[in-house]
Amino acid sequence: MTDLTPDLQFFVGEPLNAVSFVMDYVELHFNGSYLRCLAPPTVRRAGQQPVTFPSPGSRDALCALIDTEVRAIRATDGGELRVEFSDGTVVSVSLAHEGRVGPEALHFHDQATGETQWW
């Protein structure tokens, strides 16, 4: 698996500006750039049960993060992308082939360069 961490460090310190729900995937927008989660994202917030899109409550949990800054972002050895927000909430997306609906799990579109990368 390609190391995503260097490319995605752009998001550290950026606030989440919007969450878009497009049929069967989710986009997290950061000042024009975005992460398109083709594999279902899971939201983990302290004191609450984890919730995975499109389960009930998942949309509210993702939208509650709007205007919250990214503290850290990394790909784990366990094969997932983890985005940690300044309030301690973690959004994770599995990068494993088993969890994918199609050939890709994640897209990163860089507004500044117009380039899109996928994993």
PDB file of C-alpha atoms in Angstrom:
ATOM      1  CA  MET A   1       0.000   0.000   0.000  1.00  0.00           C
ATOM      2  CA  THR A   2       1.237   3.489  -0.810  1.00  0.00           C
ATOM      3  CA  ASP A   3       2.014   5.666   2.198  1.00  0.00           C
ATOM      4  CA  LEU A   4      -0.737   8.302   2.182  1.00  0.00           C
ATOM      5  CA  THR A   5       0.613  10.327   5.073  1.00  0.00           C
ATOM      6  CA  PRO A   6       2.904  12.808   3.243  1.00  0.00           C
ATOM      7  CA  ASP A   7       0.298  13.737   0.621  1.00  0.00           C
ATOM      8  CA  LEU A   8      -2.480  14.230   3.132  1.00  0.00           C
ATOM      9  CA  GLN A   9      -0.582  16.345   5.688  1.00  0.00           C
ATOM     10  CA  PHE A  10      -2.137  19.276   3.830  1.00  0.00           C
ATOM     11  CA  PHE A  11      -5.273  18.731   5.947  1.00  0.00           C
ATOM     12  CA  VAL A  12      -3.586  19.223   9.350  1.00  0.00           C
ATOM     13  CA  GLY A  13      -4.807  22.512  10.812  1.00  0.00           C
ATOM     14  CA  GLU A  14      -7.601  22.833   8.236  1.00  0.00           C
ATOM     15  CA  PRO A  15     -11.212  23.066   9.393  1.00  0.00           C
ATOM     16  CA  LEU A  16     -13.807  20.760   7.919  1.00  0.00           C
ATOM     17  CA  ASN A  17     -15.982  23.115   5.828  1.00  0.00           C
ATOM     18  CA  ALA A  18     -18.625  20.763   4.463  1.00  0.00           C
ATOM     19  CA  VAL A  19     -19.776  17.176   4.350  1.00  0.00           C
ATOM     20  CA  SER A  20     -21.430  15.946   1.147  1.00  0.00           C
ATOM     21  CA  PHE A  21     -23.495  12.774   0.986  1.00  0.00           C
ATOM     22  CA  VAL A  22     -23.630  11.418  -2.555  1.00  0.00           C
ATOM     23  CA  MET A  23     -25.776   8.293  -2.774  1.00  0.00           C
ATOM     24  CA  ASP A  24     -23.304   5.697  -1.448  1.00  0.00           C
ATOM     25  CA  TYR A  25     -20.218   7.718  -0.519  1.00  0.00           C
ATOM     26  CA  VAL A  26     -19.198  10.729   1.564  1.00  0.00           C
ATOM     27  CA  GLU A  27     -16.986  13.723   0.803  1.00  0.00           C
ATOM     28  CA  LEU A  28     -15.200  15.708   3.499  1.00  0.00           C
ATOM     29  CA  HIS A  29     -14.415  19.230   2.224  1.00  0.00           C
ATOM     30  CA  PHE A  30     -11.564  21.420   3.395  1.00  0.00           C
ATOM     31  CA  ASN A  31     -11.436  24.854   1.712  1.00  0.00           C
ATOM     32  CA  GLY A  32     -11.997  23.438  -1.779  1.00  0.00           C
ATOM     33  CA  SER A  33      -9.914  20.272  -1.415  1.00  0.00           C
ATOM     34  CA  TYR A  34     -11.671  17.103  -0.348  1.00  0.00           C
ATOM     35  CA  LEU A  35     -11.416  13.488   0.706  1.00  0.00           C
ATOM     36  CA  ARG A  36     -13.948  11.300  -1.085  1.00  0.00           C
ATOM     37  CA  CYS A  37     -14.641   8.252   1.086  1.00  0.00           C
ATOM     38  CA  LEU A  38     -15.797   5.477  -1.223  1.00  0.00           C
ATOM     39  CA  ALA A  39     -15.443   2.978   1.626  1.00  0.00           C
ATOM     40  CA  PRO A  40     -17.797   3.784   4.527  1.00  0.00           C
ATOM     41  CA  PRO A  41     -16.284   6.168   7.098  1.00  0.00           C
ATOM     42  CA  THR A  42     -16.649   5.402  10.812  1.00  0.00           C
ATOM     43  CA  VAL A  43     -16.942   8.190  13.402  1.00  0.00           C
ATOM     44  CA  ARG A  44     -15.536   7.527  16.881  1.00  0.00           C
ATOM     45  CA  ARG A  45     -16.338  10.128  19.537  1.00  0.00           C
ATOM     46  CA  ALA A  46     -15.462   9.745  23.235  1.00  0.00           C
ATOM     47  CA  GLY A  47     -18.351   8.446  25.292  1.00  0.00           C
ATOM     48  CA  GLN A  48     -20.390   7.379  22.255  1.00  0.00           C
ATOM     49  CA  GLN A  49     -20.711   4.195  20.232  1.00  0.00           C
ATOM     50  CA  PRO A  50     -18.854   4.285  16.888  1.00  0.00           C
ATOM     51  CA  VAL A  51     -21.167   4.891  13.954  1.00  0.00           C
ATOM     52  CA  THR A  52     -20.479   3.927  10.327  1.00  0.00           C
ATOM     53  CA  PHE A  53     -22.056   5.580   7.299  1.00  0.00           C
ATOM     54  CA  PRO A  54     -24.892   5.071   6.263  1.00  0.00           C
ATOM     55  CA  SER A  55     -26.112   3.823   9.667  1.00  0.00           C
ATOM     56  CA  PRO A  56     -28.608   5.968  11.562  1.00  0.00           C
ATOM     57  CA  GLY A  57     -26.809   8.845  13.274  1.00  0.00           C
ATOM     58  CA  SER A  58     -23.770   8.718  10.979  1.00  0.00           C
ATOM     59  CA  ARG A  59     -24.775  11.796   8.980  1.00  0.00           C
ATOM     60  CA  ASP A  60     -25.318  13.832  12.149  1.00  0.00           C
ATOM     61  CA  ALA A  61     -21.999  12.632  13.582  1.00  0.00           C
ATOM     62  CA  LEU A  62     -20.128  13.692  10.431  1.00  0.00           C
ATOM     63  CA  CYS A  63     -21.931  17.046  10.146  1.00  0.00           C
ATOM     64  CA  ALA A  64     -21.177  17.798  13.824  1.00  0.00           C
ATOM     65  CA  LEU A  65     -17.496  18.011  12.795  1.00  0.00           C
ATOM     66  CA  ILE A  66     -18.041  20.985  10.477  1.00  0.00           C
ATOM     67  CA  ASP A  67     -15.736  23.845  11.546  1.00  0.00           C
ATOM     68  CA  THR A  68     -13.537  21.450  13.577  1.00  0.00           C
ATOM     69  CA  GLU A  69      -9.825  21.417  12.670  1.00  0.00           C
ATOM     70  CA  VAL A  70      -7.834  18.347  11.705  1.00  0.00           C
ATOM     71  CA  ARG A  71      -5.228  17.561  14.372  1.00  0.00           C
ATOM     72  CA  ALA A  72      -3.611  14.565  12.655  1.00  0.00           C
ATOM     73  CA  ILE A  73      -4.049  12.322   9.642  1.00  0.00           C
ATOM     74  CA  ARG A  74      -2.316   9.035   8.937  1.00  0.00           C
ATOM     75  CA  ALA A  75      -2.606   5.624   7.403  1.00  0.00           C
ATOM     76  CA  THR A  76      -2.319   2.900  10.027  1.00  0.00           C
ATOM     77  CA  ASP A  77      -0.510  -0.418   9.808  1.00  0.00           C
ATOM     78  CA  GLY A  78      -3.961  -1.990  10.099  1.00  0.00           C
ATOM     79  CA  GLY A  79      -4.955  -0.618   6.696  1.00  0.00           C
ATOM     80  CA  GLU A  80      -7.117   2.369   7.462  1.00  0.00           C
ATOM     81  CA  LEU A  81      -6.916   6.114   7.092  1.00  0.00           C
ATOM     82  CA  ARG A  82      -7.479   7.912  10.414  1.00  0.00           C
ATOM     83  CA  VAL A  83      -8.382  11.599  10.586  1.00  0.00           C
ATOM     84  CA  GLU A  84      -8.227  12.970  14.132  1.00  0.00           C
ATOM     85  CA  PHE A  85     -10.019  16.240  14.812  1.00  0.00           C
ATOM     86  CA  SER A  86      -9.185  18.846  17.459  1.00  0.00           C
ATOM     87  CA  ASP A  87     -12.124  17.745  19.652  1.00  0.00           C
ATOM     88  CA  GLY A  88     -10.733  14.190  19.808  1.00  0.00           C
ATOM     89  CA  THR A  89     -13.191  12.698  17.316  1.00  0.00           C
ATOM     90  CA  VAL A  90     -11.643  10.237  14.857  1.00  0.00           C
ATOM     91  CA  VAL A  91     -13.002   9.469  11.403  1.00  0.00           C
ATOM     92  CA  SER A  92     -11.558   6.314   9.893  1.00  0.00           C
ATOM     93  CA  VAL A  93     -11.865   4.740   6.454  1.00  0.00           C
ATOM     94  CA  SER A  94     -10.795   1.177   5.721  1.00  0.00           C
ATOM     95  CA  LEU A  95      -8.310   0.896   2.865  1.00  0.00           C
ATOM     96  CA  ALA A  96      -8.556  -2.904   2.781  1.00  0.00           C
ATOM     97  CA  HIS A  97      -9.734  -4.428  -0.475  1.00  0.00           C
ATOM     98  CA  GLU A  98     -12.360  -6.494   1.376  1.00  0.00           C
ATOM     99  CA  GLY A  99     -14.270  -3.394   2.497  1.00  0.00           C
ATOM    100  CA  ARG A 100     -14.441  -1.729  -0.886  1.00  0.00           C
ATOM    101  CA  VAL A 101     -17.521  -1.441  -3.036  1.00  0.00           C
ATOM    102  CA  GLY A 102     -15.390  -0.723  -6.119  1.00  0.00           C
ATOM    103  CA  PRO A 103     -11.683  -0.726  -6.947  1.00  0.00           C
ATOM    104  CA  GLU A 104     -10.872   2.338  -4.793  1.00  0.00           C
ATOM    105  CA  ALA A 105     -11.440   3.257  -1.151  1.00  0.00           C
ATOM    106  CA  LEU A 106     -10.462   6.917  -1.109  1.00  0.00           C
ATOM    107  CA  HIS A 107      -9.864   9.914  -3.369  1.00  0.00           C
ATOM    108  CA  PHE A 108      -7.929  13.057  -2.441  1.00  0.00           C
ATOM    109  CA  HIS A 109      -8.602  16.076  -4.634  1.00  0.00           C
ATOM    110  CA  ASP A 110      -6.154  18.958  -4.200  1.00  0.00           C
ATOM    111  CA  GLN A 111      -7.903  22.228  -5.091  1.00  0.00           C
ATOM    112  CA  ALA A 112      -4.589  24.089  -5.476  1.00  0.00           C
ATOM    113  CA  THR A 113      -3.159  21.745  -8.128  1.00  0.00           C
ATOM    114  CA  GLY A 114      -6.373  20.289  -9.556  1.00  0.00           C
ATOM    115  CA  GLU A 115      -4.893  16.794  -9.119  1.00  0.00           C
ATOM    116  CA  THR A 116      -6.773  13.813  -7.747  1.00  0.00           C
ATOM    117  CA  GLN A 117      -5.092  10.823  -6.142  1.00  0.00           C
ATOM    118  CA  TRP A 118      -6.801   7.563  -5.253  1.00  0.00           C
ATOM    119  CA  TRP A 119      -6.130   4.547  -3.082  1.00  0.00           C
TER     120      TRP A 119
END
